[in-house]
Amino acid sequence: ADDEGRAAFDAIIAADGRIEPRDWMPDDYRKTLIRQVSQHAHSEIIGMQPEANWISRAPSLKRKAILMAKVQDEAGHGLYLYSAAETLGASRDSMVEALIEGKAKYSSIFNYPTKQWADVGAIGWLVDGAAIMNQVPLCRASYAPYGRAMVRVCKEESFHQRQGFEILLSLANGTPAQKAMAQEAVDRFYAPALMMFGPPDDASPNSTQSMEWHIKRFSNDDLRQRFVGMIAEQVKVLGLTLPDPELRFDEDSKKWIHKELDWVEFMDVIKGNGPCNAQRLERRREAHEDGAWVREAAAAYAAKQSKKMQE
Ligand code: FAQ
């Protein structure tokens, strides 16, 4: 039956079709998806913290309402993604446990601090911008529940990116101090945002197989250079600059060339030694413990309902 299953799976992938939860799939395909989808879910959940840091200090009622909605959207993304991972057989409890015990990875970007209001603009523009560049192709991921989740996530990320851009645009057209704050935020988030796409292609162990399985559609470097080309244009509208004197479009290769990123720093952040890793996990643990009574109450209610149904 495994041979039949494999043949059917290979045929679906070859035809660029989609795998549904009940279809046969190779163990490694399931494993790599659980890995990527759960890491993605964790990123959304941990990613709420840097911006939530500014909800109580947003400069106006309008900005506060928008920021609260954005941070809530990220919670929603995390929940769809945990659900998508559950369709692969991963239990929610085991994923959450791996995160709070510091065993699971989540995106490096969320281990950098948000020091000033303009950082919220830079995150929306650069971090959500990078997220969209990476996630639009994931809407076509071969694993159907992941692809379907990405469609809605991308729509919301587009709104997030626009709100970040608009914050920076207002600051850039404000007082000299506001413009300087916007520039400083862009300077600080530029390189970490480029690192979101993952290690360079020749140091990306998962890419080849994930591309063969049509989970990933483009390589890490391909997406990174597309992203840098996009922001190189958008930064002109902001009237700001990118902290990358080497950035240029190379006519021969038709590629954007950017400065070398600090991959030692990247590996350090991934290993848990970034500026905010410890704080991010501490907050997540606290929130998890504070929410224990909600999970217990929901489980007790569900048990009561199912008992009633049996009576
Ligand atoms: N940070 O072989 P590859 C968001 C790990 S957007 C940490 O290239 P792969 C929206 C990688 O897991 C952010 N770890 O791996 C938002 C692997 O380790 P492993 C989330 C990283 O999977 C905005 C190892 O390095 N988006 O949350 C990073 O083929 C604002 C080798 O790498 C996604 O997760 C990194 N940057 O490619 C929320 C998108 N890069 O597992 C709130 C989905 C690599 O073998 C506020 N994921 N690693 O131990 C992906 O597209 C892929 O997983 C990549 C990595 C492209 C991230």
PDB file of N, CA, C and O in Angstrom, residues 78-138:
ATOM      1  N   GLY A  78      -1.234  32.828  13.868  1.00  0.00           N
ATOM      2  CA  GLY A  78      -0.620  31.742  14.639  1.00  0.00           C
ATOM      3  C   GLY A  78      -1.624  30.610  14.836  1.00  0.00           C
ATOM      4  O   GLY A  78      -1.290  29.439  14.656  1.00  0.00           O
ATOM      5  N   LEU A  79      -2.876  30.972  15.134  1.00  0.00           N
ATOM      6  CA  LEU A  79      -3.867  29.923  15.385  1.00  0.00           C
ATOM      7  C   LEU A  79      -4.191  29.128  14.125  1.00  0.00           C
ATOM      8  O   LEU A  79      -4.308  27.900  14.176  1.00  0.00           O
ATOM      9  N   TYR A  80      -4.338  29.801  12.947  1.00  0.00           N
ATOM     10  CA  TYR A  80      -4.609  28.989  11.734  1.00  0.00           C
ATOM     11  C   TYR A  80      -3.440  28.049  11.487  1.00  0.00           C
ATOM     12  O   TYR A  80      -3.594  26.942  11.017  1.00  0.00           O
ATOM     13  N   LEU A  81      -2.224  28.574  11.729  1.00  0.00           N
ATOM     14  CA  LEU A  81      -1.043  27.769  11.395  1.00  0.00           C
ATOM     15  C   LEU A  81      -0.890  26.585  12.344  1.00  0.00           C
ATOM     16  O   LEU A  81      -0.521  25.492  11.916  1.00  0.00           O
ATOM     17  N   TYR A  82      -1.191  26.785  13.625  1.00  0.00           N
ATOM     18  CA  TYR A  82      -1.180  25.624  14.529  1.00  0.00           C
ATOM     19  C   TYR A  82      -2.219  24.602  14.048  1.00  0.00           C
ATOM     20  O   TYR A  82      -1.974  23.396  14.068  1.00  0.00           O
ATOM     21  N   SER A  83      -3.372  25.085  13.604  1.00  0.00           N
ATOM     22  CA  SER A  83      -4.396  24.150  13.114  1.00  0.00           C
ATOM     23  C   SER A  83      -3.892  23.402  11.886  1.00  0.00           C
ATOM     24  O   SER A  83      -4.127  22.197  11.743  1.00  0.00           O
ATOM     25  N   ALA A  84      -3.211  24.115  10.990  1.00  0.00           N
ATOM     26  CA  ALA A  84      -2.680  23.453   9.787  1.00  0.00           C
ATOM     27  C   ALA A  84      -1.667  22.382  10.195  1.00  0.00           C
ATOM     28  O   ALA A  84      -1.664  21.271   9.645  1.00  0.00           O
ATOM     29  N   ALA A  85      -0.834  22.694  11.193  1.00  0.00           N
ATOM     30  CA  ALA A  85       0.153  21.703  11.642  1.00  0.00           C
ATOM     31  C   ALA A  85      -0.551  20.516  12.305  1.00  0.00           C
ATOM     32  O   ALA A  85      -0.110  19.372  12.173  1.00  0.00           O
ATOM     33  N   GLU A  86      -1.662  20.777  12.985  1.00  0.00           N
ATOM     34  CA  GLU A  86      -2.402  19.674  13.622  1.00  0.00           C
ATOM     35  C   GLU A  86      -2.942  18.692  12.579  1.00  0.00           C
ATOM     36  O   GLU A  86      -3.027  17.493  12.840  1.00  0.00           O
ATOM     37  N   THR A  87      -3.280  19.194  11.388  1.00  0.00           N
ATOM     38  CA  THR A  87      -3.784  18.270  10.350  1.00  0.00           C
ATOM     39  C   THR A  87      -2.704  17.286   9.918  1.00  0.00           C
ATOM     40  O   THR A  87      -2.989  16.304   9.250  1.00  0.00           O
ATOM     41  N   LEU A  88      -1.441  17.584  10.269  1.00  0.00           N
ATOM     42  CA  LEU A  88      -0.336  16.681   9.921  1.00  0.00           C
ATOM     43  C   LEU A  88      -0.045  15.697  11.052  1.00  0.00           C
ATOM     44  O   LEU A  88       0.883  14.903  10.971  1.00  0.00           O
ATOM     45  N   GLY A  89      -0.804  15.822  12.137  1.00  0.00           N
ATOM     46  CA  GLY A  89      -0.627  14.884  13.241  1.00  0.00           C
ATOM     47  C   GLY A  89       0.173  15.436  14.415  1.00  0.00           C
ATOM     48  O   GLY A  89       0.414  14.715  15.378  1.00  0.00           O
ATOM     49  N   ALA A  90       0.585  16.692  14.335  1.00  0.00           N
ATOM     50  CA  ALA A  90       1.307  17.280  15.473  1.00  0.00           C
ATOM     51  C   ALA A  90       0.270  17.739  16.498  1.00  0.00           C
ATOM     52  O   ALA A  90      -0.744  18.317  16.112  1.00  0.00           O
ATOM     53  N   SER A  91       0.515  17.492  17.778  1.00  0.00           N
ATOM     54  CA  SER A  91      -0.473  17.967  18.744  1.00  0.00           C
ATOM     55  C   SER A  91      -0.137  19.397  19.166  1.00  0.00           C
ATOM     56  O   SER A  91       1.034  19.781  19.228  1.00  0.00           O
ATOM     57  N   ARG A  92      -1.177  20.159  19.421  1.00  0.00           N
ATOM     58  CA  ARG A  92      -1.004  21.560  19.822  1.00  0.00           C
ATOM     59  C   ARG A  92      -0.144  21.646  21.085  1.00  0.00           C
ATOM     60  O   ARG A  92       0.773  22.452  21.178  1.00  0.00           O
ATOM     61  N   ASP A  93      -0.443  20.745  22.030  1.00  0.00           N
ATOM     62  CA  ASP A  93       0.307  20.771  23.288  1.00  0.00           C
ATOM     63  C   ASP A  93       1.802  20.567  23.064  1.00  0.00           C
ATOM     64  O   ASP A  93       2.627  21.249  23.672  1.00  0.00           O
ATOM     65  N   SER A  94       2.140  19.616  22.190  1.00  0.00           N
ATOM     66  CA  SER A  94       3.573  19.338  21.994  1.00  0.00           C
ATOM     67  C   SER A  94       4.255  20.526  21.315  1.00  0.00           C
ATOM     68  O   SER A  94       5.400  20.848  21.628  1.00  0.00           O
ATOM     69  N   MET A  95       3.553  21.196  20.413  1.00  0.00           N
ATOM     70  CA  MET A  95       4.156  22.353  19.728  1.00  0.00           C
ATOM     71  C   MET A  95       4.364  23.501  20.718  1.00  0.00           C
ATOM     72  O   MET A  95       5.425  24.130  20.745  1.00  0.00           O
ATOM     73  N   VAL A  96       3.342  23.754  21.518  1.00  0.00           N
ATOM     74  CA  VAL A  96       3.431  24.857  22.477  1.00  0.00           C
ATOM     75  C   VAL A  96       4.525  24.582  23.513  1.00  0.00           C
ATOM     76  O   VAL A  96       5.309  25.464  23.873  1.00  0.00           O
ATOM     77  N   GLU A  97       4.599  23.311  23.928  1.00  0.00           N
ATOM     78  CA  GLU A  97       5.617  22.940  24.901  1.00  0.00           C
ATOM     79  C   GLU A  97       7.024  23.164  24.331  1.00  0.00           C
ATOM     80  O   GLU A  97       7.898  23.702  25.009  1.00  0.00           O
ATOM     81  N   ALA A  98       7.209  22.742  23.084  1.00  0.00           N
ATOM     82  CA  ALA A  98       8.528  22.907  22.459  1.00  0.00           C
ATOM     83  C   ALA A  98       8.905  24.393  22.411  1.00  0.00           C
ATOM     84  O   ALA A  98      10.059  24.771  22.630  1.00  0.00           O
ATOM     85  N   LEU A  99       7.908  25.242  22.157  1.00  0.00           N
ATOM     86  CA  LEU A  99       8.193  26.680  22.095  1.00  0.00           C
ATOM     87  C   LEU A  99       8.581  27.209  23.475  1.00  0.00           C
ATOM     88  O   LEU A  99       9.638  27.847  23.624  1.00  0.00           O
ATOM     89  N   ILE A 100       7.759  26.933  24.475  1.00  0.00           N
ATOM     90  CA  ILE A 100       8.048  27.565  25.764  1.00  0.00           C
ATOM     91  C   ILE A 100       9.260  26.967  26.455  1.00  0.00           C
ATOM     92  O   ILE A 100       9.877  27.596  27.301  1.00  0.00           O
ATOM     93  N   GLU A 101       9.633  25.768  26.043  1.00  0.00           N
ATOM     94  CA  GLU A 101      10.861  25.190  26.606  1.00  0.00           C
ATOM     95  C   GLU A 101      12.108  25.632  25.848  1.00  0.00           C
ATOM     96  O   GLU A 101      13.218  25.206  26.164  1.00  0.00           O
ATOM     97  N   GLY A 102      11.905  26.452  24.832  1.00  0.00           N
ATOM     98  CA  GLY A 102      13.049  26.978  24.079  1.00  0.00           C
ATOM     99  C   GLY A 102      13.637  25.968  23.102  1.00  0.00           C
ATOM    100  O   GLY A 102      14.746  26.136  22.620  1.00  0.00           O
ATOM    101  N   LYS A 103      12.870  24.906  22.780  1.00  0.00           N
ATOM    102  CA  LYS A 103      13.398  23.884  21.864  1.00  0.00           C
ATOM    103  C   LYS A 103      13.014  24.170  20.420  1.00  0.00           C
ATOM    104  O   LYS A 103      13.605  23.619  19.496  1.00  0.00           O
ATOM    105  N   ALA A 104      11.985  24.981  20.208  1.00  0.00           N
ATOM    106  CA  ALA A 104      11.499  25.213  18.838  1.00  0.00           C
ATOM    107  C   ALA A 104      12.082  26.509  18.286  1.00  0.00           C
ATOM    108  O   ALA A 104      12.362  27.439  19.043  1.00  0.00           O
ATOM    109  N   LYS A 105      12.256  26.540  16.985  1.00  0.00           N
ATOM    110  CA  LYS A 105      12.716  27.783  16.365  1.00  0.00           C
ATOM    111  C   LYS A 105      11.533  28.691  16.039  1.00  0.00           C
ATOM    112  O   LYS A 105      10.410  28.223  15.858  1.00  0.00           O
ATOM    113  N   TYR A 106      11.787  29.976  15.984  1.00  0.00           N
ATOM    114  CA  TYR A 106      10.844  30.939  15.416  1.00  0.00           C
ATOM    115  C   TYR A 106      11.700  32.013  14.756  1.00  0.00           C
ATOM    116  O   TYR A 106      12.918  32.060  14.970  1.00  0.00           O
ATOM    117  N   SER A 107      11.075  32.869  13.978  1.00  0.00           N
ATOM    118  CA  SER A 107      11.861  33.783  13.135  1.00  0.00           C
ATOM    119  C   SER A 107      12.811  34.659  13.949  1.00  0.00           C
ATOM    120  O   SER A 107      12.428  35.273  14.952  1.00  0.00           O
ATOM    121  N   SER A 108      14.036  34.717  13.465  1.00  0.00           N
ATOM    122  CA  SER A 108      15.096  35.500  14.101  1.00  0.00           C
ATOM    123  C   SER A 108      14.693  36.962  14.344  1.00  0.00           C
ATOM    124  O   SER A 108      15.078  37.553  15.353  1.00  0.00           O
ATOM    125  N   ILE A 109      13.898  37.503  13.456  1.00  0.00           N
ATOM    126  CA  ILE A 109      13.600  38.944  13.491  1.00  0.00           C
ATOM    127  C   ILE A 109      12.964  39.387  14.805  1.00  0.00           C
ATOM    128  O   ILE A 109      13.161  40.512  15.260  1.00  0.00           O
ATOM    129  N   PHE A 110      12.212  38.476  15.437  1.00  0.00           N
ATOM    130  CA  PHE A 110      11.456  38.899  16.621  1.00  0.00           C
ATOM    131  C   PHE A 110      12.299  38.923  17.893  1.00  0.00           C
ATOM    132  O   PHE A 110      11.787  39.172  18.977  1.00  0.00           O
ATOM    133  N   ASN A 111      13.588  38.676  17.726  1.00  0.00           N
ATOM    134  CA  ASN A 111      14.496  38.761  18.876  1.00  0.00           C
ATOM    135  C   ASN A 111      15.229  40.094  18.937  1.00  0.00           C
ATOM    136  O   ASN A 111      16.195  40.244  19.682  1.00  0.00           O
ATOM    137  N   TYR A 112      14.772  41.046  18.129  1.00  0.00           N
ATOM    138  CA  TYR A 112      15.360  42.390  18.175  1.00  0.00           C
ATOM    139  C   TYR A 112      14.388  43.323  18.892  1.00  0.00           C
ATOM    140  O   TYR A 112      13.163  43.174  18.766  1.00  0.00           O
ATOM    141  N   PRO A 113      14.912  44.277  19.642  1.00  0.00           N
ATOM    142  CA  PRO A 113      14.028  45.133  20.454  1.00  0.00           C
ATOM    143  C   PRO A 113      13.312  46.208  19.617  1.00  0.00           C
ATOM    144  O   PRO A 113      13.777  46.565  18.543  1.00  0.00           O
ATOM    145  N   THR A 114      12.180  46.676  20.154  1.00  0.00           N
ATOM    146  CA  THR A 114      11.517  47.854  19.578  1.00  0.00           C
ATOM    147  C   THR A 114      11.767  49.017  20.534  1.00  0.00           C
ATOM    148  O   THR A 114      11.157  49.096  21.600  1.00  0.00           O
ATOM    149  N   LYS A 115      12.669  49.902  20.145  1.00  0.00           N
ATOM    150  CA  LYS A 115      13.143  50.929  21.070  1.00  0.00           C
ATOM    151  C   LYS A 115      12.370  52.230  21.021  1.00  0.00           C
ATOM    152  O   LYS A 115      12.478  53.060  21.899  1.00  0.00           O
ATOM    153  N   GLN A 116      11.671  52.464  19.938  1.00  0.00           N
ATOM    154  CA  GLN A 116      10.992  53.750  19.748  1.00  0.00           C
ATOM    155  C   GLN A 116       9.794  53.542  18.830  1.00  0.00           C
ATOM    156  O   GLN A 116       9.688  52.516  18.154  1.00  0.00           O
ATOM    157  N   TRP A 117       8.914  54.539  18.801  1.00  0.00           N
ATOM    158  CA  TRP A 117       7.672  54.387  18.040  1.00  0.00           C
ATOM    159  C   TRP A 117       7.922  54.073  16.560  1.00  0.00           C
ATOM    160  O   TRP A 117       7.229  53.248  15.961  1.00  0.00           O
ATOM    161  N   ALA A 118       8.936  54.686  15.969  1.00  0.00           N
ATOM    162  CA  ALA A 118       9.177  54.474  14.531  1.00  0.00           C
ATOM    163  C   ALA A 118       9.465  53.009  14.223  1.00  0.00           C
ATOM    164  O   ALA A 118       9.264  52.562  13.090  1.00  0.00           O
ATOM    165  N   ASP A 119       9.902  52.236  15.224  1.00  0.00           N
ATOM    166  CA  ASP A 119      10.168  50.809  15.000  1.00  0.00           C
ATOM    167  C   ASP A 119       8.893  50.084  14.557  1.00  0.00           C
ATOM    168  O   ASP A 119       8.957  49.108  13.805  1.00  0.00           O
ATOM    169  N   VAL A 120       7.749  50.560  15.045  1.00  0.00           N
ATOM    170  CA  VAL A 120       6.485  49.942  14.648  1.00  0.00           C
ATOM    171  C   VAL A 120       6.261  50.160  13.148  1.00  0.00           C
ATOM    172  O   VAL A 120       5.812  49.255  12.426  1.00  0.00           O
ATOM    173  N   GLY A 121       6.625  51.334  12.668  1.00  0.00           N
ATOM    174  CA  GLY A 121       6.552  51.601  11.224  1.00  0.00           C
ATOM    175  C   GLY A 121       7.525  50.726  10.453  1.00  0.00           C
ATOM    176  O   GLY A 121       7.178  50.133   9.427  1.00  0.00           O
ATOM    177  N   ALA A 122       8.752  50.624  10.958  1.00  0.00           N
ATOM    178  CA  ALA A 122       9.775  49.834  10.254  1.00  0.00           C
ATOM    179  C   ALA A 122       9.394  48.353  10.242  1.00  0.00           C
ATOM    180  O   ALA A 122       9.611  47.664   9.242  1.00  0.00           O
ATOM    181  N   ILE A 123       8.783  47.868  11.309  1.00  0.00           N
ATOM    182  CA  ILE A 123       8.359  46.460  11.324  1.00  0.00           C
ATOM    183  C   ILE A 123       7.265  46.237  10.281  1.00  0.00           C
ATOM    184  O   ILE A 123       7.317  45.297   9.493  1.00  0.00           O
ATOM    185  N   GLY A 124       6.274  47.112  10.280  1.00  0.00           N
ATOM    186  CA  GLY A 124       5.195  46.945   9.301  1.00  0.00           C
ATOM    187  C   GLY A 124       5.746  46.965   7.873  1.00  0.00           C
ATOM    188  O   GLY A 124       5.450  46.086   7.065  1.00  0.00           O
ATOM    189  N   TRP A 125       6.569  47.969   7.588  1.00  0.00           N
ATOM    190  CA  TRP A 125       7.071  48.100   6.221  1.00  0.00           C
ATOM    191  C   TRP A 125       8.039  46.961   5.862  1.00  0.00           C
ATOM    192  O   TRP A 125       7.860  46.277   4.841  1.00  0.00           O
ATOM    193  N   LEU A 126       9.047  46.743   6.705  1.00  0.00           N
ATOM    194  CA  LEU A 126      10.098  45.788   6.342  1.00  0.00           C
ATOM    195  C   LEU A 126       9.769  44.337   6.742  1.00  0.00           C
ATOM    196  O   LEU A 126       9.935  43.425   5.937  1.00  0.00           O
ATOM    197  N   VAL A 127       9.306  44.143   7.959  1.00  0.00           N
ATOM    198  CA  VAL A 127       9.095  42.764   8.437  1.00  0.00           C
ATOM    199  C   VAL A 127       7.852  42.164   7.780  1.00  0.00           C
ATOM    200  O   VAL A 127       7.887  41.051   7.247  1.00  0.00           O
ATOM    201  N   ASP A 128       6.755  42.913   7.784  1.00  0.00           N
ATOM    202  CA  ASP A 128       5.574  42.389   7.099  1.00  0.00           C
ATOM    203  C   ASP A 128       5.818  42.343   5.596  1.00  0.00           C
ATOM    204  O   ASP A 128       5.326  41.454   4.907  1.00  0.00           O
ATOM    205  N   GLY A 129       6.608  43.286   5.101  1.00  0.00           N
ATOM    206  CA  GLY A 129       6.952  43.277   3.661  1.00  0.00           C
ATOM    207  C   GLY A 129       7.724  42.017   3.303  1.00  0.00           C
ATOM    208  O   GLY A 129       7.423  41.353   2.300  1.00  0.00           O
ATOM    209  N   ALA A 130       8.698  41.666   4.111  1.00  0.00           N
ATOM    210  CA  ALA A 130       9.475  40.438   3.860  1.00  0.00           C
ATOM    211  C   ALA A 130       8.569  39.215   4.020  1.00  0.00           C
ATOM    212  O   ALA A 130       8.660  38.257   3.247  1.00  0.00           O
ATOM    213  N   ALA A 131       7.682  39.275   5.015  1.00  0.00           N
ATOM    214  CA  ALA A 131       6.771  38.141   5.235  1.00  0.00           C
ATOM    215  C   ALA A 131       5.898  37.914   3.995  1.00  0.00           C
ATOM    216  O   ALA A 131       5.713  36.780   3.557  1.00  0.00           O
ATOM    217  N   ILE A 132       5.404  38.982   3.388  1.00  0.00           N
ATOM    218  CA  ILE A 132       4.551  38.817   2.194  1.00  0.00           C
ATOM    219  C   ILE A 132       5.347  38.228   1.033  1.00  0.00           C
ATOM    220  O   ILE A 132       4.888  37.326   0.336  1.00  0.00           O
ATOM    221  N   MET A 133       6.555  38.757   0.848  1.00  0.00           N
ATOM    222  CA  MET A 133       7.392  38.279  -0.260  1.00  0.00           C
ATOM    223  C   MET A 133       7.614  36.768  -0.129  1.00  0.00           C
ATOM    224  O   MET A 133       7.622  36.039  -1.102  1.00  0.00           O
ATOM    225  N   ASN A 134       7.796  36.315   1.095  1.00  0.00           N
ATOM    226  CA  ASN A 134       8.039  34.897   1.356  1.00  0.00           C
ATOM    227  C   ASN A 134       6.738  34.081   1.295  1.00  0.00           C
ATOM    228  O   ASN A 134       6.726  32.920   0.890  1.00  0.00           O
ATOM    229  N   GLN A 135       5.613  34.701   1.675  1.00  0.00           N
ATOM    230  CA  GLN A 135       4.390  33.923   1.870  1.00  0.00           C
ATOM    231  C   GLN A 135       3.467  33.877   0.671  1.00  0.00           C
ATOM    232  O   GLN A 135       2.648  32.955   0.559  1.00  0.00           O
ATOM    233  N   VAL A 136       3.582  34.854  -0.242  1.00  0.00           N
ATOM    234  CA  VAL A 136       2.726  34.782  -1.438  1.00  0.00           C
ATOM    235  C   VAL A 136       3.007  33.473  -2.197  1.00  0.00           C
ATOM    236  O   VAL A 136       2.074  32.743  -2.540  1.00  0.00           O
ATOM    237  N   PRO A 137       4.292  33.105  -2.411  1.00  0.00           N
ATOM    238  CA  PRO A 137       4.521  31.812  -3.075  1.00  0.00           C
ATOM    239  C   PRO A 137       4.034  30.618  -2.239  1.00  0.00           C
ATOM    240  O   PRO A 137       3.681  29.586  -2.796  1.00  0.00           O
ATOM    241  N   LEU A 138       3.990  30.786  -0.910  1.00  0.00           N
ATOM    242  CA  LEU A 138       3.522  29.678  -0.063  1.00  0.00           C
ATOM    243  C   LEU A 138       2.016  29.434  -0.214  1.00  0.00           C
ATOM    244  O   LEU A 138       1.516  28.377   0.171  1.00  0.00           O
TER     245      LEU A 138
END
